[in-house]
Coordinates of N, CA and C in Angstrom, one line a residue:
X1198 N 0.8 -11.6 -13.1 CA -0.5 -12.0 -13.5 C -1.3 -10.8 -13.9
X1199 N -1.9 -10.8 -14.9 CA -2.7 -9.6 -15.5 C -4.4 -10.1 -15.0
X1200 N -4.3 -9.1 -14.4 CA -5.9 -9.1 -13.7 C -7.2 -8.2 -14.8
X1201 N -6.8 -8.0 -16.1 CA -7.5 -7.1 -16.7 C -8.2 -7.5 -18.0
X1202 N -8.6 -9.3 -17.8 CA -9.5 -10.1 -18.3 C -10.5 -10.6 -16.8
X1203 N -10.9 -10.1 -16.0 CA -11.5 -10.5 -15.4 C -11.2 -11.4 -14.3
X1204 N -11.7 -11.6 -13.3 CA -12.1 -12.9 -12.7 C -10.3 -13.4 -12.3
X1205 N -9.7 -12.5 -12.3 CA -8.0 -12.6 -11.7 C -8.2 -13.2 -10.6
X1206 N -7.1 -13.7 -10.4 CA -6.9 -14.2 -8.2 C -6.5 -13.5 -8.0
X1207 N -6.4 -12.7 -6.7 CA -6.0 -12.2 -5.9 C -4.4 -12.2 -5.7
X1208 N -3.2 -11.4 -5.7 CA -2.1 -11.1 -5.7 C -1.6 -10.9 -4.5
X1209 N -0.9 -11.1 -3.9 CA -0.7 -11.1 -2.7 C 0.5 -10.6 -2.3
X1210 N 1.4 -9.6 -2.0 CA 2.2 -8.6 -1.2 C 2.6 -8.6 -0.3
X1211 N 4.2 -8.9 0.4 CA 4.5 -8.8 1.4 C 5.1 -7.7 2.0
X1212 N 4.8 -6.5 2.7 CA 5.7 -5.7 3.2 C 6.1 -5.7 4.5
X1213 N 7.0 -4.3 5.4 CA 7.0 -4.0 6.7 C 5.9 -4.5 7.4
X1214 N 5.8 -5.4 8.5 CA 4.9 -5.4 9.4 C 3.3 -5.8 8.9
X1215 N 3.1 -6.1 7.6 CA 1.8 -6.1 7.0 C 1.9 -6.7 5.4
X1216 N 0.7 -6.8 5.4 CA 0.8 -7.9 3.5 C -0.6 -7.2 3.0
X1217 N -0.7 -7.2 1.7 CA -1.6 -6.6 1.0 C -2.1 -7.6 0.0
X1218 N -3.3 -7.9 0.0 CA -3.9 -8.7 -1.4 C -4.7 -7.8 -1.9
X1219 N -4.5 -7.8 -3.5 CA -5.4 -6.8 -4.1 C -6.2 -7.8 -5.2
X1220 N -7.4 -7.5 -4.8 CA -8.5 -8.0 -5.8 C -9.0 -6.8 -7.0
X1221 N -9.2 -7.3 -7.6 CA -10.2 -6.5 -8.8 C -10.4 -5.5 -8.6
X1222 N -11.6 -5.4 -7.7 CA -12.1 -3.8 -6.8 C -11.2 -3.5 -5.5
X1223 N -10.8 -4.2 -4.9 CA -10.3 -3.4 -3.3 C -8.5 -4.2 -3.0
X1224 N -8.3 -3.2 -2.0 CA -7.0 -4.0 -1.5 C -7.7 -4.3 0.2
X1225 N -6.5 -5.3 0.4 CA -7.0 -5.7 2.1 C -5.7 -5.5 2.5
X1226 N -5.5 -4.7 3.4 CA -4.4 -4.3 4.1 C -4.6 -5.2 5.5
X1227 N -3.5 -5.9 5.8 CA -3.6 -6.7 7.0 C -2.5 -6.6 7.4
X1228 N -2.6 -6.0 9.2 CA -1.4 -5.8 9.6 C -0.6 -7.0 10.5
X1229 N 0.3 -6.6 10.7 CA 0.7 -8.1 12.1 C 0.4 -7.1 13.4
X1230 N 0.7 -8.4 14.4 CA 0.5 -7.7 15.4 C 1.3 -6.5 16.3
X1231 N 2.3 -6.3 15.7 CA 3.5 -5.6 16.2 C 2.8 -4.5 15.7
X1232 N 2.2 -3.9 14.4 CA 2.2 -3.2 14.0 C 0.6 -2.5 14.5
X1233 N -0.4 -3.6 14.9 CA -1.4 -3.1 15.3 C -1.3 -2.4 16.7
X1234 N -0.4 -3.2 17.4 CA -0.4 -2.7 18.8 C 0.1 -1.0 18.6
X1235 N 0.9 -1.1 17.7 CA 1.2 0.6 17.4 C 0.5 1.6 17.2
X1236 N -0.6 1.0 16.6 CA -2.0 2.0 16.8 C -2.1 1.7 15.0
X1237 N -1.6 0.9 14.1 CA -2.3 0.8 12.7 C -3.4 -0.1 12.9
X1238 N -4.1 -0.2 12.1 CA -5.5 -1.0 11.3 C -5.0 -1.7 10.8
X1239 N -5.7 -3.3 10.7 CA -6.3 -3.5 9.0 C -7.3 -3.1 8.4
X1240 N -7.1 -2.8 7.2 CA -8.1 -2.7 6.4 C -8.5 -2.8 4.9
X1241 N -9.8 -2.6 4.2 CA -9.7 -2.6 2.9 C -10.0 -1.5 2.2
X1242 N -10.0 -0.9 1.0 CA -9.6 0.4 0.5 C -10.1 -0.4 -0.5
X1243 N -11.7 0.2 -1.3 CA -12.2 0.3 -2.6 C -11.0 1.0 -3.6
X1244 N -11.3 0.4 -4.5 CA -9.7 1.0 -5.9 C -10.5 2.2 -6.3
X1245 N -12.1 1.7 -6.6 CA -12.6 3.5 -7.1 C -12.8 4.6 -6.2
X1246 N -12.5 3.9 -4.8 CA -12.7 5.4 -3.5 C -11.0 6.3 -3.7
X1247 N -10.0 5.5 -4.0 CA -8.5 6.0 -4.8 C -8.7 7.7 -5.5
X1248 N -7.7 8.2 -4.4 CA -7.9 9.1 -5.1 C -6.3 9.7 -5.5
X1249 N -5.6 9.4 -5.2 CA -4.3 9.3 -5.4 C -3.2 8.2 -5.0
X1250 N -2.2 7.4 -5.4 CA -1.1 6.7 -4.8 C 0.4 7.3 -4.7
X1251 N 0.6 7.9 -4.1 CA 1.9 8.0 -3.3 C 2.5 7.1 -3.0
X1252 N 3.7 7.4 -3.4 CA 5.0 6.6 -2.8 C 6.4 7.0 -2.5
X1253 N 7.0 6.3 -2.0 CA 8.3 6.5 -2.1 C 9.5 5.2 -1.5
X1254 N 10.3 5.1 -2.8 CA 11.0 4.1 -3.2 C 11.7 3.9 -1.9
X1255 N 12.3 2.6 -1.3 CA 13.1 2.0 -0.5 C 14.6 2.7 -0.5
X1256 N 14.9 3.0 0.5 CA 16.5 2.9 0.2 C 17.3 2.3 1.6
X1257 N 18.9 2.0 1.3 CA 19.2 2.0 2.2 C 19.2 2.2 3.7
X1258 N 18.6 3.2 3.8 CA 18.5 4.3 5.0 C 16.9 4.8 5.7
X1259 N 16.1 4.8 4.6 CA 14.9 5.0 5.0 C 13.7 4.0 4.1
X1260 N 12.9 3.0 4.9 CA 11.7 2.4 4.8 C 11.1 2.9 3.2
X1261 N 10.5 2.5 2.0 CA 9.8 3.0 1.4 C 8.1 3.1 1.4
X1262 N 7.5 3.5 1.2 CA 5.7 2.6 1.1 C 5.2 3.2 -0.2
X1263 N 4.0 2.9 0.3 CA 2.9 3.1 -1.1 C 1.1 3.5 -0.2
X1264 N 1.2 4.3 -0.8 CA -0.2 5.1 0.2 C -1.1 4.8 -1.1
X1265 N -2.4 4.6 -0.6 CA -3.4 4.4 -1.4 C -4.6 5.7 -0.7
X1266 N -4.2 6.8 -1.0 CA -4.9 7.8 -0.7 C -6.1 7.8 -0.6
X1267 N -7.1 8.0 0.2 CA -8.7 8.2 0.0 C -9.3 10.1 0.5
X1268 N -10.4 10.1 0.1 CA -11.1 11.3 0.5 C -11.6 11.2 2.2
X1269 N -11.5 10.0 2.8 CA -11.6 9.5 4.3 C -10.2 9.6 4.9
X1270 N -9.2 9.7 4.5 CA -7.8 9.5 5.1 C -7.2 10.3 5.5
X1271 N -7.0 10.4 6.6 CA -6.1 11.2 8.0 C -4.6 11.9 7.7
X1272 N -3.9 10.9 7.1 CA -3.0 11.2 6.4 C -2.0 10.7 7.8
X1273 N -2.4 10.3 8.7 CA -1.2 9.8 9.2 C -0.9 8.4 9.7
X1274 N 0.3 8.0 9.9 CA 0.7 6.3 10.1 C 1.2 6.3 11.6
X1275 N 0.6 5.3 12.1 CA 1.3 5.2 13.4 C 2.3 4.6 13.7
X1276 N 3.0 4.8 14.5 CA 4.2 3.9 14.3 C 5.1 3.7 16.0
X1277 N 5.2 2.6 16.5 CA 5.4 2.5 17.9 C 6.6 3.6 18.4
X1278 N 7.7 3.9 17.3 CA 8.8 4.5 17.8 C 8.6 5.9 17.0
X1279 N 7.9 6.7 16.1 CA 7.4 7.4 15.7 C 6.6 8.3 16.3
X1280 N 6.8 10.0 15.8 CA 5.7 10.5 16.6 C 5.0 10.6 15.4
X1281 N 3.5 11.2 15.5 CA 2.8 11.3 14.0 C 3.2 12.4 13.0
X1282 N 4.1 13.6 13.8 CA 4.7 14.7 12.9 C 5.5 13.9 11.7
X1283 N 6.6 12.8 12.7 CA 7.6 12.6 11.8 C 7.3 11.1 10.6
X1284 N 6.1 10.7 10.7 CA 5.6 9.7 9.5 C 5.2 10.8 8.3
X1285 N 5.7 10.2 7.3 CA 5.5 10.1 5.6 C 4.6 9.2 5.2
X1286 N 3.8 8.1 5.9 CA 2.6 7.5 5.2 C 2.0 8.2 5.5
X1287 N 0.9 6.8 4.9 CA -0.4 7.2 6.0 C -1.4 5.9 5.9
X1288 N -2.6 5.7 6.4 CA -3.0 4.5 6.6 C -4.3 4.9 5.2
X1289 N -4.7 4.1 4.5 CA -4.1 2.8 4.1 C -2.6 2.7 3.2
X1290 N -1.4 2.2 3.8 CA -0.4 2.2 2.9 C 0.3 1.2 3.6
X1291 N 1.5 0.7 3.2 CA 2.0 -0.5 3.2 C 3.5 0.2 3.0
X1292 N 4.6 0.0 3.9 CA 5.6 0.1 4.3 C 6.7 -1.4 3.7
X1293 N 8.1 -0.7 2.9 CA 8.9 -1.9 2.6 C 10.1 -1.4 2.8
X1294 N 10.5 -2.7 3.1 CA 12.4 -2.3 3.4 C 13.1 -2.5 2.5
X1295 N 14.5 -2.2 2.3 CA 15.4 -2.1 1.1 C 15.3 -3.2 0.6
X1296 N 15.3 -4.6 1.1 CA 15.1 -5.9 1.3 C 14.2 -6.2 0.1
X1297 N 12.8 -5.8 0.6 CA 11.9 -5.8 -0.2 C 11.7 -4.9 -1.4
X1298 N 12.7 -4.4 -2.1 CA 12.4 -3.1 -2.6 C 12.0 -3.9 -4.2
X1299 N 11.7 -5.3 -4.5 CA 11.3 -5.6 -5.7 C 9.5 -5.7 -5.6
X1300 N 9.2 -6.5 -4.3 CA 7.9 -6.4 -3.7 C 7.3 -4.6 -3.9
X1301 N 7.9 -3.9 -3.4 CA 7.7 -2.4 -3.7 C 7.2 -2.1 -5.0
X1302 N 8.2 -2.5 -6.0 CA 8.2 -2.2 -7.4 C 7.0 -3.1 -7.9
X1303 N 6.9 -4.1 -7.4 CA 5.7 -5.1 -7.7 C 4.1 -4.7 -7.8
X1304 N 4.4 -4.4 -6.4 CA 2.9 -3.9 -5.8 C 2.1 -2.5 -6.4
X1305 N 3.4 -1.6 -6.5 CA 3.2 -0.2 -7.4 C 2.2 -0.4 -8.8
X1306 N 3.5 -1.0 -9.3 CA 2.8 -1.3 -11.1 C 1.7 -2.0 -10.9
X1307 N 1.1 -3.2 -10.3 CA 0.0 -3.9 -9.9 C -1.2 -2.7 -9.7
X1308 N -1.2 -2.5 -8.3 CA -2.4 -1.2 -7.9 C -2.5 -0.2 -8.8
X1309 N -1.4 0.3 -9.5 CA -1.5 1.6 -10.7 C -2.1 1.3 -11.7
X1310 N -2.1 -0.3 -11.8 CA -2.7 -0.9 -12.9 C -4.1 -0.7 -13.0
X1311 N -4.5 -1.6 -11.5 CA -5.6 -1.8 -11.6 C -6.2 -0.6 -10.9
X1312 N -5.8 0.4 -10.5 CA -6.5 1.4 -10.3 C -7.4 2.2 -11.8
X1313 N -6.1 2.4 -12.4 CA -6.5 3.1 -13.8 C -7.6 2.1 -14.2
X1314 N -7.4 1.0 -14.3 CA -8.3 0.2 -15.0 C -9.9 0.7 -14.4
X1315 N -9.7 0.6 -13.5 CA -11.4 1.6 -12.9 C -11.5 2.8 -13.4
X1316 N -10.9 3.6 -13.7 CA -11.2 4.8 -14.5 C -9.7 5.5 -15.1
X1317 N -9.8 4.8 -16.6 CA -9.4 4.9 -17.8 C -8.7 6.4 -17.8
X1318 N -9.0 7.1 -17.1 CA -9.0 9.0 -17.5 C -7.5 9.5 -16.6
X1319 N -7.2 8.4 -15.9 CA -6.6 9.2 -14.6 C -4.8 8.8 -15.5

């Protein structure tokens, strides 16, 4: 769906433990409960508060995500069997398994999309 005539629906994202819908301006990060009890959020993340997206692709062996960096963000992910040294996200970001690794590639091009689309320059 190309969101870049306006007035798009909302896209919707399944990853690890949580699902992301991205609108126009913001994403809503919504976690399950497994994942909250671990000490993550839900939350939403303005696209123009973006100030970088990191990722890292799915593999076999290790979880991929997609961080939606802000000038407010901690930089770390919680994670029930995790200590915070050894996490590679961070919150707001969205975690996928090999499983999911087309969802990954989905969601990427989507938010990259619609991030730049808020400022053309980046």
């Amino acid at each position: 769906m190309d969101l870049s005539k306006g007035g798009g629906e909302p896209r919707v994202f399944k990853g690890y433990m949580a699902t992301v819908t991205l609108h126009e301006d913001r994403v809503d990060f919504k976690r399950s409960l497994v994942a909250r009890l671990g000490g993550n959020r839900s939350s939403t993340v303005l696209l123009g508060d973006v100030l970088k997206i990191p990722r890292r692709e799915p593999t076999r062996q290790v979880n991929g995500h997609i961080h939606l960096l802000t000038a407010q963000d901690d930089g770390s992910l919680w994670a029930a069997s995790m200590s915070p040294e050894k996490t590679v996200a961070g919150n707001p970001a969205i975690m996928f398994t090999w499983q999911q690794r087309q969802g990954h590639a989905d969601f990427f091009a989507a938010v990259e999309q619609a991030w730049q689309r808020r400022d053309p320059s980046r």
